[in-house]
Amino acid sequence: MTSKDQPWWPVELAGMPHFDMAMKRVYAWFENEIIDRPPIRFTAHNAFLDAATEAIAHLSREQKKRWWFDSEQQVNLFLKSIEGRQFHGETFPVYFPNLGPDVYAAFYGAELEFGQVTSYSIPFVQQWSDADQLILDVDNEYFKKIGDLTLHALERCEGKFLVGYTDLHPGLDCAAAWRDPLQLCYDLYDYPENVQRLADLAIADFEFIYNHFDALLKENGQLSVSWMGIPSHGRMHIPSCDFSALISEQFFKDFGLPILQRETKSMSHNIFHVDGSGVAKHLDAILSVPDVHALQWVQGVGDKYPIMQWVPLIQDMQD
């Protein structure tokens, strides 16, 4: 199904009266077409959290977790960040329920350590027999809290902003969160069959998890959108494999590529998150998947930050 064949419904946002035209430009972009100009946006990822950084720096571990779990406060922060704003171009006001990039791993029993602007998983597969405990639990505190954050945002979003779904990292990123990234690198050499089992467990419930939150949003008239802020009337997904920066091209083809093929096949729109030059070495494999429709380039920090040095690579991506 192409973008042109998908359902479409009107959305009215006070700060974005040109919403419908903006979506037409995005859909044209997905089809490698231009209506009047390419889509353009003006935003900083997680900008609404920046103001809270200093406020929670002194908090204890438990206090930080309570801060992240406070649904009303999280939505209040977002509302404050968009108050009185006009959203130009294809800059969509999107709130997505966020407990950090390892929350998918936490749905299976991992504990999250919360910081000022993100969280990370505490690895708990110390012995391979620990993998027997990896069972999706929709009643655990992280799965339920993502639901609570979503519902609270839906109650307050009308005419103001879009509500998206959380950051989902199945596959090798999830396996690394369970096992520990460095240890998983060793395991690829020493215990490849056990790595394969972890990877299989980390993708097995992806469709169920995605569909659960997608249905909740669609029932409330929302589009499909997440942290990247590019909406779809169909099913938007942001596949990624940040762990792949640590492994060879062959290991990615053997362990990562089959997962990418699986997680993209039922989606209307897939934008692969290329997190730096370490991931970019796998571009040939990533672009071999026909259901990857676009790439998001993240150049990194330090001497990798100036964007102009990456123009040749970006042109290669376009080609």
Coordinates of C-alpha atoms in Angstrom, one line a residue:
M1 CA 0.0 0.0 0.0
T2 CA 1.4 3.4 -1.0
S3 CA 0.9 6.6 1.0
K4 CA -1.7 7.7 -1.5
D5 CA -3.9 4.6 -0.7
Q6 CA -4.1 5.1 3.0
P7 CA -7.0 6.5 5.0
W8 CA -7.0 10.2 5.8
W9 CA -8.9 12.3 8.4
P10 CA -8.8 16.0 9.3
V11 CA -6.9 17.2 12.4
E12 CA -7.4 20.7 13.8
L13 CA -4.7 22.2 16.0
A14 CA -4.8 25.8 17.2
G15 CA -1.1 26.4 16.6
M16 CA -1.0 24.7 13.2
P17 CA -3.8 25.9 10.9
H18 CA -2.0 24.5 7.9
F19 CA -1.9 20.9 9.3
D20 CA -3.5 19.3 6.3
M21 CA -1.1 20.8 3.8
A22 CA 1.9 19.9 6.1
M23 CA 0.8 16.3 6.0
K24 CA 0.4 16.3 2.2
R25 CA 4.0 17.5 2.0
V26 CA 5.2 14.7 4.3
Y27 CA 3.3 12.1 2.3
A28 CA 4.8 13.4 -0.9
W29 CA 8.2 13.1 0.6
F30 CA 7.5 9.5 1.4
E31 CA 6.7 9.0 -2.3
N32 CA 9.9 10.8 -3.4
E33 CA 7.8 13.6 -4.7
I34 CA 7.5 17.4 -4.0
I35 CA 4.3 19.4 -4.0
D36 CA 5.7 22.9 -3.7
R37 CA 8.8 22.4 -1.5
P38 CA 10.4 19.7 0.7
P39 CA 9.1 19.3 4.2
I40 CA 11.0 21.3 6.8
R41 CA 10.8 21.7 10.5
F42 CA 12.2 23.7 13.4
T43 CA 12.5 21.8 16.6
A44 CA 14.9 20.2 19.1
H45 CA 14.4 16.6 20.3
N46 CA 13.0 16.5 23.8
A47 CA 13.3 20.3 24.2
F48 CA 10.5 20.3 26.7
L49 CA 12.6 18.2 29.1
D50 CA 15.6 20.5 29.0
A51 CA 14.1 23.0 31.4
A52 CA 13.6 20.3 34.0
T53 CA 17.2 19.1 34.0
E54 CA 18.5 21.4 36.7
A55 CA 15.3 21.0 38.8
I56 CA 15.8 17.2 39.2
A57 CA 19.6 17.1 39.2
H58 CA 19.7 17.0 43.1
L59 CA 17.0 14.4 43.5
S60 CA 17.6 10.9 44.8
R61 CA 17.2 7.8 42.7
E62 CA 13.7 7.1 44.0
Q63 CA 12.7 10.8 43.6
K64 CA 13.9 10.8 40.0
K65 CA 11.7 7.8 39.3
R66 CA 8.7 9.5 40.9
W67 CA 9.3 12.6 38.7
W68 CA 9.4 10.5 35.5
F69 CA 6.3 8.6 36.6
D70 CA 4.3 11.8 37.4
S71 CA 1.8 11.8 34.4
E72 CA 0.3 15.2 35.2
Q73 CA 3.7 16.8 35.6
Q74 CA 5.1 15.4 32.3
V75 CA 2.1 16.6 30.3
N76 CA 2.3 20.0 32.1
L77 CA 5.9 20.4 31.1
F78 CA 5.0 19.7 27.5
L79 CA 2.0 22.1 27.5
K80 CA 4.3 24.8 28.9
S81 CA 6.8 24.2 26.1
I82 CA 4.2 24.8 23.4
E83 CA 2.1 27.5 25.1
G84 CA 1.4 30.4 22.7
R85 CA 3.5 28.9 19.9
Q86 CA 2.8 28.7 16.2
F87 CA 4.2 25.6 14.5
H88 CA 5.7 26.5 11.2
G89 CA 6.4 24.3 8.2
E90 CA 6.2 20.6 9.1
T91 CA 7.0 21.1 12.8
F92 CA 4.2 19.1 14.5
P93 CA 3.5 19.5 18.2
V94 CA 3.8 15.9 19.5
Y95 CA 3.8 14.6 23.0
F96 CA 5.0 11.0 23.3
P97 CA 5.0 9.1 26.6
N98 CA 8.6 8.6 27.5
L99 CA 10.4 6.5 30.1
G100 CA 13.6 6.2 28.1
P101 CA 14.8 4.1 25.2
D102 CA 15.1 0.9 27.2
V103 CA 11.4 0.8 28.3
Y104 CA 10.7 -2.0 25.8
A105 CA 13.2 -4.1 27.7
A106 CA 11.6 -3.1 31.0
F107 CA 8.3 -4.5 29.8
Y108 CA 9.9 -7.9 30.4
G109 CA 11.2 -7.3 33.9
A110 CA 14.3 -5.1 33.5
E111 CA 14.7 -2.3 36.0
L112 CA 15.3 1.2 34.7
E113 CA 17.7 3.7 36.3
F114 CA 16.4 7.2 35.8
G115 CA 18.6 10.2 35.2
Q116 CA 17.9 13.8 34.3
V117 CA 16.9 13.5 30.6
T118 CA 16.9 9.7 30.0
S119 CA 17.1 6.3 31.6
Y120 CA 18.9 3.1 31.1
S121 CA 18.3 -0.6 31.8
I122 CA 20.1 -2.5 34.6
P123 CA 21.2 -5.7 32.9
F124 CA 19.8 -8.8 34.6
V125 CA 20.5 -11.8 32.3
Q126 CA 23.7 -12.8 34.1
Q127 CA 23.3 -16.5 33.4
W128 CA 21.7 -17.8 30.2
S129 CA 19.1 -19.6 32.3
D130 CA 17.9 -16.1 33.4
A131 CA 16.5 -15.7 29.9
D132 CA 13.7 -18.1 31.0
Q133 CA 12.3 -15.1 33.0
L134 CA 11.9 -13.0 29.9
I135 CA 8.1 -12.9 29.6
L136 CA 6.1 -9.8 28.5
D137 CA 4.2 -8.5 31.4
V138 CA 1.4 -6.0 30.5
D139 CA 0.7 -5.6 34.2
N140 CA 4.2 -4.5 35.2
E141 CA 4.8 -0.9 36.3
Y142 CA 6.5 0.3 33.2
F143 CA 3.9 -1.0 30.7
K144 CA 1.1 0.4 32.8
K145 CA 2.8 3.7 33.3
I146 CA 3.2 4.2 29.5
G147 CA -0.5 3.5 29.3
D148 CA -1.2 6.1 32.0
L149 CA 0.9 8.7 30.4
T150 CA -0.8 8.1 27.1
L151 CA -4.3 8.3 28.6
H152 CA -3.5 11.5 30.6
A153 CA -2.2 13.2 27.4
L154 CA -5.2 12.1 25.4
E155 CA -7.5 13.8 28.0
R156 CA -5.7 17.1 27.5
C157 CA -4.6 17.2 23.9
E158 CA -7.7 18.2 22.0
G159 CA -7.0 21.1 19.6
K160 CA -3.5 21.5 21.1
F161 CA -1.1 18.7 20.2
L162 CA -0.8 15.2 18.9
V163 CA -0.2 12.2 21.2
G164 CA 2.3 9.6 20.1
Y165 CA 3.5 6.3 21.3
T166 CA 6.7 5.5 23.2
D167 CA 10.1 4.8 21.9
L168 CA 10.2 1.0 21.0
H169 CA 13.6 -0.8 20.6
P170 CA 13.0 -4.5 20.0
G171 CA 15.7 -6.8 18.7
L172 CA 19.4 -6.4 19.5
D173 CA 19.0 -3.1 21.4
C174 CA 16.6 -4.9 23.7
A175 CA 18.9 -7.9 24.0
A176 CA 21.8 -5.6 24.9
A177 CA 19.7 -3.9 27.6
W178 CA 18.9 -7.3 29.1
R179 CA 22.5 -8.7 28.8
D180 CA 24.8 -5.6 28.8
P181 CA 26.1 -4.2 25.5
L182 CA 29.8 -5.1 26.1
Q183 CA 28.9 -8.6 27.3
L184 CA 26.6 -9.1 24.2
C185 CA 29.6 -8.3 22.0
Y186 CA 31.6 -11.1 23.6
D187 CA 28.6 -13.4 23.4
L188 CA 28.3 -13.0 19.6
Y189 CA 31.7 -14.8 19.4
D190 CA 31.3 -17.2 22.3
Y191 CA 27.6 -18.0 22.4
P192 CA 26.0 -17.0 19.1
E193 CA 23.1 -19.4 19.6
N194 CA 22.2 -17.8 22.9
V195 CA 22.4 -14.4 21.4
Q196 CA 20.0 -15.6 18.7
R197 CA 17.6 -16.8 21.4
L198 CA 17.7 -13.4 23.1
A199 CA 17.1 -11.6 19.8
D200 CA 14.2 -13.9 19.0
L201 CA 12.6 -13.2 22.4
A202 CA 13.2 -9.4 21.9
I203 CA 11.2 -9.3 18.7
A204 CA 8.5 -12.0 19.4
D205 CA 6.0 -9.6 21.0
F206 CA 6.8 -6.5 19.0
E207 CA 3.6 -6.6 16.9
F208 CA 1.4 -7.1 20.0
I209 CA 3.1 -4.2 21.8
Y210 CA 2.9 -1.9 18.8
N211 CA -0.7 -2.8 18.1
H212 CA -1.7 -2.3 21.7
F213 CA -0.6 1.3 21.8
D214 CA -1.5 2.0 18.1
A215 CA -5.1 0.9 18.8
L216 CA -5.3 3.1 21.9
L217 CA -4.3 6.2 19.9
K218 CA -6.4 5.4 16.8
E219 CA -9.5 4.9 19.1
N220 CA -9.0 8.5 20.1
G221 CA -8.6 9.9 16.6
Q222 CA -4.8 10.2 16.8
L223 CA -2.3 9.7 14.0
S224 CA 0.7 7.3 14.3
V225 CA 3.7 9.3 15.6
S226 CA 6.5 9.0 18.1
W227 CA 9.6 10.9 19.2
M228 CA 10.7 11.8 15.7
G229 CA 7.6 14.0 15.2
I230 CA 6.7 12.8 11.7
P231 CA 3.1 11.6 11.7
S232 CA 1.3 9.0 9.5
H233 CA -2.4 8.3 9.1
G234 CA -1.3 4.7 8.8
R235 CA 1.3 2.9 11.0
M236 CA 4.6 4.8 11.6
H237 CA 7.6 3.1 13.0
I238 CA 11.2 4.1 13.8
P239 CA 13.3 1.0 13.5
S240 CA 16.8 1.3 14.9
C241 CA 19.8 -0.7 16.1
D242 CA 22.1 1.5 18.1
F243 CA 23.9 -1.6 19.3
S244 CA 25.0 -2.2 15.7
A245 CA 27.7 0.5 16.1
L246 CA 29.6 -2.0 18.2
I247 CA 29.5 -4.9 15.8
S248 CA 30.8 -6.0 12.3
E249 CA 28.8 -5.8 9.1
Q250 CA 28.6 -9.6 9.1
F251 CA 27.2 -9.8 12.6
F252 CA 24.6 -7.2 11.7
K253 CA 23.6 -9.2 8.6
D254 CA 23.3 -12.4 10.6
F255 CA 21.6 -11.1 13.7
G256 CA 20.2 -7.6 13.1
L257 CA 18.9 -7.7 9.5
P258 CA 16.4 -10.5 10.0
I259 CA 14.9 -8.5 12.9
L260 CA 14.7 -5.3 10.8
Q261 CA 12.9 -7.2 8.0
R262 CA 10.4 -8.5 10.5
E263 CA 9.7 -5.3 12.4
T264 CA 9.1 -3.2 9.3
K265 CA 6.9 -5.5 7.2
S266 CA 3.5 -4.5 8.7
M267 CA 4.2 -0.7 8.8
S268 CA 3.0 2.0 6.4
H269 CA 6.0 4.1 7.0
N270 CA 9.4 3.2 8.4
I271 CA 12.2 5.8 9.1
F272 CA 15.4 4.1 10.2
H273 CA 17.3 6.0 13.0
V274 CA 20.9 6.0 11.9
D275 CA 22.7 6.9 15.2
G276 CA 26.1 8.0 13.9
S277 CA 28.9 6.8 11.8
G278 CA 29.1 3.5 13.7
V279 CA 25.6 2.5 12.6
A280 CA 26.1 4.1 9.1
K281 CA 28.6 1.3 8.2
H282 CA 25.5 -1.0 7.9
L283 CA 23.7 1.3 5.4
D284 CA 24.0 -1.2 2.6
A285 CA 22.2 -3.9 4.7
I286 CA 19.6 -1.4 6.0
L287 CA 18.8 -0.1 2.6
S288 CA 18.4 -3.6 1.2
V289 CA 15.1 -3.8 3.2
P290 CA 12.4 -2.4 0.8
D291 CA 10.1 -1.4 3.7
V292 CA 12.7 1.1 5.0
H293 CA 11.3 4.2 3.4
A294 CA 13.6 6.9 4.8
L295 CA 16.6 7.5 7.0
Q296 CA 17.2 9.9 9.9
W297 CA 20.9 10.8 10.2
V298 CA 22.3 11.7 13.6
Q299 CA 25.9 12.8 13.3
G300 CA 26.9 12.6 17.0
V301 CA 28.8 15.1 19.2
G302 CA 32.2 16.6 19.5
D303 CA 34.2 16.6 16.3
K304 CA 31.4 14.7 14.6
Y305 CA 28.9 17.4 15.2
P306 CA 29.5 19.9 12.3
I307 CA 26.9 18.7 9.8
M308 CA 28.6 19.8 6.6
Q309 CA 31.3 17.2 6.8
W310 CA 28.5 14.6 6.4
V311 CA 27.0 16.0 3.2
P312 CA 28.7 13.4 1.0
L313 CA 27.4 10.6 3.1
I314 CA 23.9 12.1 3.1
Q315 CA 24.1 12.3 -0.7
D316 CA 25.1 8.7 -0.8
M317 CA 22.0 7.9 1.3
Q318 CA 19.8 9.8 -1.1
D319 CA 21.3 8.0 -4.1

